[in-house]
Short mmCIF file of C-alpha atoms in Angstrom, two decimals:
data_model
loop_
_atom_site.label_atom_id
_atom_site.label_comp_id
_atom_site.label_asym_id
_atom_site.label_seq_id
_atom_site.Cartn_x
_atom_site.Cartn_y
_atom_site.Cartn_z
CA MET A 1 86.50 90.31 66.87
CA LYS A 2 87.17 94.19 66.15
CA ILE A 3 84.07 95.99 65.53
CA SER A 4 83.60 99.11 63.67
CA ARG A 5 81.12 101.39 62.02
CA VAL A 6 81.97 100.51 58.74
CA MET A 7 81.15 96.73 59.08
CA LEU A 8 77.74 97.51 60.63
CA ALA A 9 77.00 100.11 58.05
CA THR A 10 77.68 97.63 55.45
CA ALA A 11 75.53 95.12 57.07
CA LEU A 12 72.83 97.82 57.72
CA CYS A 13 72.91 98.51 54.03
CA GLY A 14 71.36 95.40 52.73
CA ALA A 15 68.90 94.99 55.86
CA SER A 16 65.51 96.95 56.95
CA PHE A 17 64.98 97.82 60.20
CA TYR A 18 62.91 95.29 60.83
CA SER A 19 65.63 92.98 61.00
CA LEU A 20 68.42 94.79 62.63
CA PRO A 21 68.69 92.32 65.75
CA SER A 22 69.63 89.41 63.71
CA VAL A 23 71.85 91.77 62.02
CA LEU A 24 73.63 92.42 65.23
CA MET A 25 73.18 89.05 66.84
CA PRO A 26 76.89 88.22 66.58
CA LEU A 27 77.92 91.17 67.87
CA THR A 28 75.62 90.74 71.34
CA VAL A 29 76.83 87.71 73.16
CA GLN A 30 76.58 88.69 76.56
CA ALA A 31 79.83 89.09 77.85
CA ALA A 32 79.51 90.26 81.52
CA ALA A 33 77.91 88.85 84.42
CA ALA A 34 74.84 90.72 85.43
CA THR A 35 76.08 91.45 88.77
CA THR A 36 79.14 93.78 87.19
CA SER A 37 80.48 96.19 89.46
CA THR A 38 79.34 99.72 88.97
CA ALA A 39 83.10 101.38 88.60
CA SER A 40 83.20 100.84 92.35
CA THR A 41 86.48 102.13 93.21
CA ALA A 42 89.07 102.38 96.55
CA ALA A 43 88.13 105.85 97.72
CA LEU A 44 91.65 106.15 99.43
CA ALA A 45 93.77 105.67 96.28
CA SER A 46 95.33 108.85 95.01
CA ALA A 47 96.79 110.29 91.97
CA ASN A 48 100.29 109.03 92.95
CA SER A 49 98.98 105.59 93.48
CA VAL A 50 100.84 103.30 91.47
CA LYS A 51 99.54 103.58 87.65
CA ALA A 52 99.27 101.53 84.52
CA ALA A 53 99.76 102.87 81.32
CA VAL A 54 97.30 100.76 79.79
CA PRO A 55 95.47 102.25 76.86
CA ALA A 56 91.50 102.58 76.84
CA SER A 57 91.57 100.14 73.87
CA VAL A 58 92.91 97.59 75.67
CA ARG A 59 90.62 97.90 78.82
CA THR A 60 87.37 97.46 76.68
CA ILE A 61 86.46 95.80 73.61
CA PRO A 62 88.78 96.09 70.90
CA GLY A 63 87.95 98.32 68.23
CA ARG A 64 84.97 99.72 70.35
CA PRO A 65 84.02 103.09 68.55
CA SER A 66 82.85 106.25 70.35
CA PHE A 67 79.59 107.74 70.35
CA PRO A 68 78.60 111.44 70.63
CA GLU A 69 77.36 112.79 74.09
CA LYS A 70 74.46 114.06 72.19
CA MET A 71 72.06 112.63 69.28
CA ALA A 72 73.61 113.47 66.16
CA GLY A 73 70.38 113.61 64.30
CA LYS A 74 66.36 113.23 64.65
CA ALA A 75 64.94 110.09 65.98
CA ASN A 76 63.02 107.79 63.06
CA ARG A 77 60.24 106.76 65.08
CA ARG A 78 59.20 103.88 62.82
CA ALA A 79 62.57 102.74 62.83
CA MET A 80 62.96 103.15 66.76
CA ASP A 81 59.57 101.10 67.28
CA SER A 82 60.35 98.52 64.78
CA VAL A 83 63.62 97.04 66.65
CA LYS A 84 63.87 94.66 69.66
CA TRP A 85 66.08 96.62 72.01
CA ARG A 86 68.75 94.51 73.73
CA LEU A 87 68.30 93.75 77.82
CA ALA A 88 70.09 91.40 79.96
CA PRO A 89 68.23 88.65 81.35
CA ALA A 90 66.52 88.35 84.70
CA TYR A 91 68.38 87.51 87.72
CA GLU A 92 67.71 83.91 88.31
CA GLU A 93 70.30 82.52 90.80
CA PRO A 94 68.35 81.42 94.04
CA MET A 95 69.98 82.38 97.10
CA LEU A 96 69.90 80.54 100.54
CA GLU A 97 69.17 82.92 103.50
CA ALA A 98 72.03 84.64 105.31
CA GLU A 99 72.66 82.89 108.62
CA ALA A 100 73.52 86.15 110.24
CA ALA A 101 72.75 89.94 109.78
CA ALA A 102 74.76 91.59 106.94
CA ASP A 103 75.95 94.28 109.39
CA THR A 104 77.13 91.65 111.57
CA ILE A 105 79.40 89.32 109.17
CA THR A 106 83.10 90.33 109.91
CA ILE A 107 85.95 90.61 107.43
CA MET A 108 88.21 88.62 109.30
CA GLY A 109 87.59 84.57 109.29
CA ALA A 110 87.31 81.20 108.02
CA ALA A 111 85.83 80.47 104.47
CA GLU A 112 82.22 78.92 104.67
CA ALA A 113 82.07 78.15 101.08
CA SER A 114 84.30 75.78 99.53
CA GLU A 115 87.04 76.02 96.84
CA GLU A 116 85.05 73.82 94.75
CA GLN A 117 81.96 76.09 95.12
CA MET A 118 83.66 78.93 94.31
CA VAL A 119 85.11 77.46 91.22
CA HIS A 120 81.74 76.17 89.95
CA TYR A 121 80.00 79.49 90.60
CA ILE A 122 82.47 81.39 88.54
CA GLU A 123 82.51 78.96 85.64
CA LYS A 124 78.58 78.89 85.66
CA ARG A 125 78.37 82.96 85.79
CA ASN A 126 81.05 83.71 83.25
CA PRO A 127 82.37 80.52 81.04
CA GLN A 128 85.11 82.58 79.54
CA PRO A 129 86.53 84.80 82.32
CA LYS A 130 89.29 87.18 81.51
CA LEU A 131 92.01 86.12 83.47
CA ASN A 132 95.72 85.30 83.36
CA CYS A 133 95.34 81.82 84.91
CA SER A 134 92.72 79.32 85.50
CA VAL A 135 89.31 79.73 87.23
CA GLU A 136 91.14 77.16 89.52
CA GLU A 137 94.22 78.62 90.23
CA ILE A 138 92.46 82.44 90.91
CA VAL A 139 90.31 80.45 93.37
CA ARG A 140 93.33 78.89 95.05
CA TYR A 141 95.42 81.87 95.02
CA TYR A 142 92.69 83.60 97.41
CA TYR A 143 92.22 80.76 99.96
CA GLU A 144 96.15 80.77 100.19
CA GLU A 145 96.72 84.40 100.27
CA ALA A 146 93.42 85.39 102.58
CA GLY A 147 93.85 82.26 104.82
CA ARG A 148 97.30 83.18 105.76
CA GLU A 149 96.31 86.35 106.96
CA GLY A 150 92.67 85.52 108.31
CA ILE A 151 90.60 87.25 105.96
CA ARG A 152 87.38 85.07 104.55
CA PRO A 153 88.77 84.14 101.35
CA ASP A 154 85.49 83.07 99.63
CA ILE A 155 83.72 86.92 100.79
CA ALA A 156 87.14 88.36 99.51
CA LEU A 157 86.65 86.70 96.22
CA CYS A 158 83.00 87.46 96.04
CA GLN A 159 84.41 91.11 96.22
CA ALA A 160 86.69 90.55 93.33
CA LEU A 161 83.76 89.14 91.17
CA LYS A 162 81.42 92.62 92.24
CA GLU A 163 84.48 94.68 91.26
CA THR A 164 85.28 92.82 87.69
CA GLY A 165 81.83 91.32 87.01
CA PHE A 166 82.82 87.81 87.45
CA PHE A 167 86.17 89.14 85.50
CA ALA A 168 84.63 90.38 82.73
CA TYR A 169 86.03 93.68 83.21
CA GLY A 170 84.50 96.58 80.96
CA GLY A 171 85.78 99.49 83.33
CA ASP A 172 88.86 101.53 83.66
CA VAL A 173 91.02 98.38 84.73
CA SER A 174 92.30 96.18 82.30
CA PRO A 175 92.79 92.25 82.60
CA LYS A 176 96.30 92.37 82.02
CA GLN A 177 96.70 94.12 85.51
CA ASN A 178 95.86 91.54 87.66
CA ASN A 179 94.02 94.29 89.67
CA PHE A 180 91.01 92.57 91.07
CA CYS A 181 89.73 95.20 93.61
CA GLY A 182 90.08 98.40 91.91
CA LEU A 183 93.36 99.55 93.76
CA GLY A 184 93.85 102.77 92.33
CA ALA A 185 91.13 102.95 90.04
CA THR A 186 89.56 106.38 90.70
CA GLY A 187 87.61 107.14 87.93
CA ASN A 188 88.05 109.34 85.09
CA ARG A 189 89.65 106.64 83.10
CA GLU A 190 92.46 106.28 85.74
CA PRO A 191 93.17 102.38 85.39
CA GLY A 192 95.06 101.92 88.85
CA ALA A 193 97.64 99.30 90.07
CA SER A 194 99.04 96.90 88.03
CA PHE A 195 100.45 93.79 89.34
CA ALA A 196 103.54 91.39 87.21
CA THR A 197 101.12 87.92 88.31
CA PRO A 198 97.59 87.16 89.65
CA GLN A 199 99.03 86.11 92.63
CA LEU A 200 100.33 89.23 93.92
CA GLY A 201 97.41 90.82 92.42
CA VAL A 202 95.44 88.80 95.12
CA ARG A 203 98.01 89.18 97.98
CA ALA A 204 97.51 93.41 97.07
CA HIS A 205 93.78 92.63 97.62
CA ILE A 206 93.99 90.87 100.96
CA GLN A 207 96.69 93.28 102.16
CA HIS A 208 94.19 96.45 101.56
CA LEU A 209 91.39 94.42 103.29
CA MET A 210 93.56 93.94 106.43
CA ALA A 211 94.68 97.60 106.17
CA TYR A 212 91.04 98.20 106.97
CA ALA A 213 90.10 95.31 109.06
CA THR A 214 92.81 94.82 111.50
CA GLN A 215 96.36 96.36 112.94
CA GLU A 216 98.30 93.48 112.30
CA ARG A 217 100.51 93.27 109.52
CA PRO A 218 100.73 91.01 107.05
CA HIS A 219 102.80 88.10 107.10
CA SER A 220 103.75 88.47 103.37
CA ALA A 221 106.01 91.63 101.97
CA ILE A 222 103.86 94.52 101.46
CA VAL A 223 102.93 94.80 97.67
CA ASP A 224 99.22 96.83 97.90
CA PRO A 225 100.85 100.07 96.97
CA ARG A 226 98.10 101.99 99.78
CA TYR A 227 98.83 99.80 102.38
CA ASN A 228 101.14 101.90 104.27
CA HIS A 229 99.10 105.21 103.39
CA VAL A 230 96.15 103.66 105.27
CA VAL A 231 98.10 102.61 108.17
CA HIS A 232 100.49 106.20 108.73
CA ASN A 233 97.45 108.35 107.39
CA ARG A 234 94.29 107.12 108.17
CA PRO A 235 94.06 106.28 111.96
CA ASP A 236 90.12 106.81 111.32
CA ILE A 237 90.24 103.91 109.26
CA HIS A 238 93.04 101.61 110.00
CA GLY A 239 91.87 98.46 111.80
CA HIS A 240 88.33 99.91 112.46
CA ILE A 241 86.57 98.73 109.31
CA THR A 242 85.88 95.14 110.68
CA ARG A 243 82.81 94.09 108.64
CA TRP A 244 81.87 93.88 104.97
CA THR A 245 79.40 96.70 105.44
CA GLY A 246 81.43 98.85 106.88
CA LEU A 247 83.19 99.33 103.30
CA ASN A 248 80.06 101.01 102.36
CA GLY A 249 80.94 104.57 101.33
CA VAL A 250 84.80 103.91 102.04
CA TRP A 251 86.26 101.49 99.69
CA ALA A 252 83.42 102.04 97.41
CA VAL A 253 82.12 105.78 96.78
CA PRO A 254 79.16 106.26 96.92
CA GLY A 255 78.75 102.64 97.57
CA THR A 256 75.42 102.88 100.00
CA ARG A 257 75.06 98.75 99.62
CA TYR A 258 78.50 97.84 98.58
CA GLY A 259 79.02 95.34 101.23
CA GLN A 260 75.26 93.92 100.98
CA GLU A 261 76.30 93.31 97.41
CA ILE A 262 79.51 91.19 98.07
CA LEU A 263 77.36 89.11 100.66
CA TYR A 264 74.57 88.68 98.17
CA LEU A 265 77.16 87.35 95.73
CA TRP A 266 78.25 85.22 98.63
CA GLN A 267 74.97 83.79 99.29
CA GLN A 268 74.56 82.75 96.09
CA ALA A 269 77.94 80.99 95.79
CA GLN A 270 76.92 78.65 98.72
CA ALA A 271 73.55 77.81 97.22
CA PRO A 272 73.02 73.88 96.12
CA ASP A 273 72.95 72.61 92.78
CA GLY A 274 70.31 70.40 91.20
CA SER A 275 71.85 67.17 91.52
CA ASP A 276 70.67 64.14 93.30
CA ALA A 277 73.34 64.09 96.00
CA SER A 278 72.02 67.48 96.47
CA LEU A 279 68.46 66.56 96.59
CA ALA A 280 69.15 63.81 98.91
CA ALA A 281 71.10 66.16 101.68
CA ALA A 282 68.18 68.64 101.02
CA GLU A 283 65.37 65.85 101.98
CA LYS A 284 67.44 64.80 105.43
CA LYS A 285 67.52 68.58 106.31
CA VAL A 286 63.48 68.64 105.87
CA ARG A 287 63.34 65.65 107.68
CA GLN A 288 65.78 66.70 110.59
CA MET A 289 64.24 70.18 110.85
CA PRO A 290 60.86 70.63 109.49
CA ASP A 291 60.36 73.59 111.34
CA GLU A 292 63.16 75.47 109.95
CA ALA A 293 62.82 77.88 107.00
CA ASN A 294 66.20 77.27 105.32
CA SER A 295 65.42 73.29 104.84
CA TYR A 296 62.58 74.26 102.77
CA LEU A 297 64.86 77.20 101.07
CA TYR A 298 67.34 74.68 100.43
CA ARG A 299 65.33 71.79 98.82
CA GLY A 300 63.33 74.46 97.13
CA ILE A 301 66.76 75.98 95.49
CA VAL A 302 67.45 72.05 94.55
CA TYR A 303 64.04 71.92 92.79
CA PHE A 304 64.69 75.25 90.92
CA ASN A 305 67.79 73.96 89.62
CA ARG A 306 66.18 70.65 88.81
CA ALA A 307 63.56 72.77 86.57
CA ASP A 308 60.70 71.53 88.77
CA TYR A 309 59.18 74.71 89.59
CA LYS A 310 55.96 73.42 91.17
CA GLN A 311 57.73 72.06 93.72
CA ALA A 312 60.41 74.72 94.32
CA GLU A 313 57.37 77.18 94.69
CA SER A 314 55.67 74.82 97.16
CA ASP A 315 59.24 74.82 99.47
CA PHE A 316 59.60 78.87 99.05
CA ARG A 317 56.33 79.51 100.00
CA GLN A 318 56.65 76.86 102.88
CA ALA A 319 59.88 79.11 104.06
CA ALA A 320 58.01 82.37 103.60
CA GLY A 321 55.62 80.97 105.89
CA LEU A 322 58.21 80.18 108.46
CA LYS A 323 59.82 83.22 108.24
CA SER A 324 57.78 86.02 106.99
CA ASP A 325 60.75 88.35 106.54
CA SER A 326 63.14 86.14 104.88
CA MET A 327 64.17 88.09 102.00
CA ALA A 328 65.52 84.71 100.25
CA ALA A 329 62.16 82.86 100.54
CA HIS A 330 60.35 86.03 98.92
CA TYR A 331 63.18 86.43 96.18
CA ASN A 332 63.45 82.74 95.40
CA LEU A 333 59.77 82.49 95.10
CA ALA A 334 59.49 85.85 92.70
CA ILE A 335 62.29 84.30 90.48
CA THR A 336 60.31 81.06 90.03
CA GLN A 337 57.05 82.65 89.39
CA GLN A 338 58.93 84.70 86.82
CA ARG A 339 60.45 82.21 85.26
CA GLU A 340 56.85 80.36 84.70
CA GLY A 341 56.02 83.64 82.96
CA ARG A 342 53.14 84.60 86.02
CA HIS A 343 54.10 88.15 86.21
CA LYS A 344 51.43 89.16 87.94
CA ASP A 345 52.31 87.09 90.75
CA ALA A 346 55.62 88.10 90.65
CA LEU A 347 55.29 91.63 90.76
CA LYS A 348 53.16 91.02 93.92
CA THR A 349 55.97 88.87 95.55
CA TYR A 350 58.83 91.80 94.47
CA ASP A 351 56.54 94.28 95.84
CA ALA A 352 56.70 92.55 99.17
CA LEU A 353 60.28 91.76 99.04
CA LEU A 354 61.16 95.63 98.39
CA LYS A 355 59.11 96.20 101.31
CA LEU A 356 61.31 94.18 103.33
CA SER A 357 64.53 95.41 101.84
CA PRO A 358 63.79 98.81 99.60
CA GLU A 359 67.44 98.75 98.13
CA PHE A 360 67.49 95.11 96.56
CA MET A 361 68.94 95.81 93.41
CA GLN A 362 68.31 92.63 91.51
CA ALA A 363 64.79 92.71 92.77
CA TRP A 364 64.30 96.10 91.26
CA TYR A 365 65.83 94.76 88.02
CA ASN A 366 63.80 91.88 87.72
CA ARG A 367 61.20 93.95 88.74
CA ALA A 368 61.48 96.56 85.62
CA LEU A 369 61.77 93.63 83.04
CA ILE A 370 57.92 92.97 83.82
CA ALA A 371 56.89 96.34 83.62
CA LEU A 372 58.95 96.57 80.27
CA ASP A 373 57.21 93.48 79.00
CA GLN A 374 53.51 94.66 80.14
CA LYS A 375 54.63 98.33 78.33
CA LYS A 376 54.77 100.02 81.64
CA GLU A 377 57.61 102.03 81.11
CA SER A 378 57.05 104.73 83.96
CA GLU A 379 57.07 101.68 86.45
CA ALA A 380 60.42 100.51 84.81
CA LEU A 381 61.81 103.89 85.64
CA ARG A 382 61.51 103.32 89.00
CA LEU A 383 64.46 100.90 88.74
CA THR A 384 67.52 102.87 90.35
CA PRO A 385 70.30 102.63 88.19
CA GLN A 386 73.40 100.88 89.73
CA THR A 387 74.90 98.86 87.06
CA ALA A 388 75.41 98.91 83.18
CA ASP A 389 72.27 96.39 82.98
CA ALA A 390 70.00 98.71 84.73
CA LYS A 391 70.75 102.07 82.67
CA ASN A 392 70.11 99.98 79.61
CA ALA A 393 67.05 99.09 80.70
CA GLN A 394 66.08 102.53 81.71
CA ALA A 395 67.53 103.91 78.03
CA VAL A 396 64.71 101.02 76.67
CA ALA A 397 62.16 102.66 78.81
CA TYR A 398 62.55 105.78 77.42
CA ILE A 399 63.07 104.87 73.70
CA ARG A 400 59.27 103.53 74.51
CA GLN A 401 58.35 106.87 76.22
CA LYS A 402 59.74 108.62 72.93
CA LYS A 403 62.04 110.44 75.09
CA TYR A 404 65.09 109.82 72.71
CA GLU A 405 67.48 112.52 74.17
CA LYS A 406 67.35 111.00 77.97
CA ALA A 407 67.64 107.22 76.29
CA TRP A 408 70.75 108.25 74.43
CA GLN A 409 72.21 109.93 77.61
CA ALA A 410 71.22 106.89 79.77
CA LEU A 411 73.22 104.31 76.92
CA GLY A 412 76.31 106.42 77.07
CA GLU A 413 76.13 106.17 81.06
CA ALA A 414 75.85 102.53 80.74
CA ALA A 415 78.74 102.53 78.54
CA ASP A 416 80.87 104.58 81.07
CA ILE A 417 79.78 102.23 83.71
CA ASN A 418 80.88 99.22 81.34
CA SER A 419 82.21 99.62 78.04
CA ALA A 420 82.24 95.81 77.55
CA ASN A 421 78.91 95.54 77.74
CA MET A 422 77.50 93.92 74.71
CA ASN A 423 74.04 94.93 74.76
CA VAL A 424 74.83 98.22 75.86
CA LEU A 425 76.99 98.00 72.80
CA ALA A 426 74.11 96.75 70.46
CA ASN A 427 71.48 99.23 71.74
CA GLN A 428 74.14 102.42 70.95
CA PHE A 429 74.59 101.01 67.26
CA ILE A 430 70.98 100.55 66.99
CA PHE A 431 69.90 103.83 68.40
CA GLU A 432 72.42 105.48 65.67
CA ALA A 433 71.49 103.59 62.90
CA CYS A 434 67.60 104.78 63.81
CA LEU A 435 69.00 108.51 63.44
CA LYS A 436 67.77 110.62 60.17
#
């Protein structure tokens, strides 16, 4: 669907500002997963990388208009106060506790999540991924290509999910490029490398990981355009970045939590569903290991996915009692309380979690949504925007504070992070319509 100012203006002419949200509703179907990556890039790519001549209109929503850098008018305060601004929902995917510390998990190794788990995870987060193959095929390519080279396929796939926003895209790379890890996309609308097929794009991704993690050459012919550059020109990196957290500030810049965010997705992917089979397995875990926090975490996640929040909260509390520094137990408890609308309790739990993990982006975002709901805009602005959704929430907080120029700037920055984010686009349209 092409979106134009003409179409929107026609709709708005017959509508009051009070009905703007309903006017825009068809435009604001959530297109990208909440964990869309912040234009993270392969830092080693340079100007002579393989480039794709892909126009901006293809890399984003077809017909997406440009908005001026500065507000083109004065804000109509009554109109601003009358509309309901679009926000991405809270993160509500419970997670298992990592069995090892993040900084010990290696890039090389075997998969722990199954192909079926990864397919289910992707389809749950984005039912309409922008892929040139099926979800089952892209998962199989990762398991085949990574398995051949000794790279962990499930975590490599989670890196692709972070880079592409669960294959929703919206940054400089187009879905047509089959570039799943930002190879050569160095920012400033540089689209980076292109590959003829999805499988070759996966192969290039795995080979680039190999350039970092091992000095053994790939078994397949080299298709990564930056592989030999790393091997010959970066002896400080080649074969020395053996852990996922080692990619922080190297693959993604600044990317101080880049590896941890990939591993966060990996933990989510392994979580059980709400099926009877999962519940039976969970009950068995608790019987066999009644003193293990992970047993109650596992069962609590099953109950959460069955919408039995009372039982889920009981199990998450039990897990936190057995392991007081469990980030997963605190996070799962907080999202359960938030789902039930118990915001005061959720805030306390998020604060306890953020003492354990001060850079837990999902916890900060969820906490900011509660603050906005309670009209505590200054609390919401404590959020450190790392995603388009976070920047968008920051813009809403500024609007509530009547700091309209800052809000306009924040929306522009959100669109730069992910131009396909429909909440951001809707808010830009609404904001512009509220100017006089």
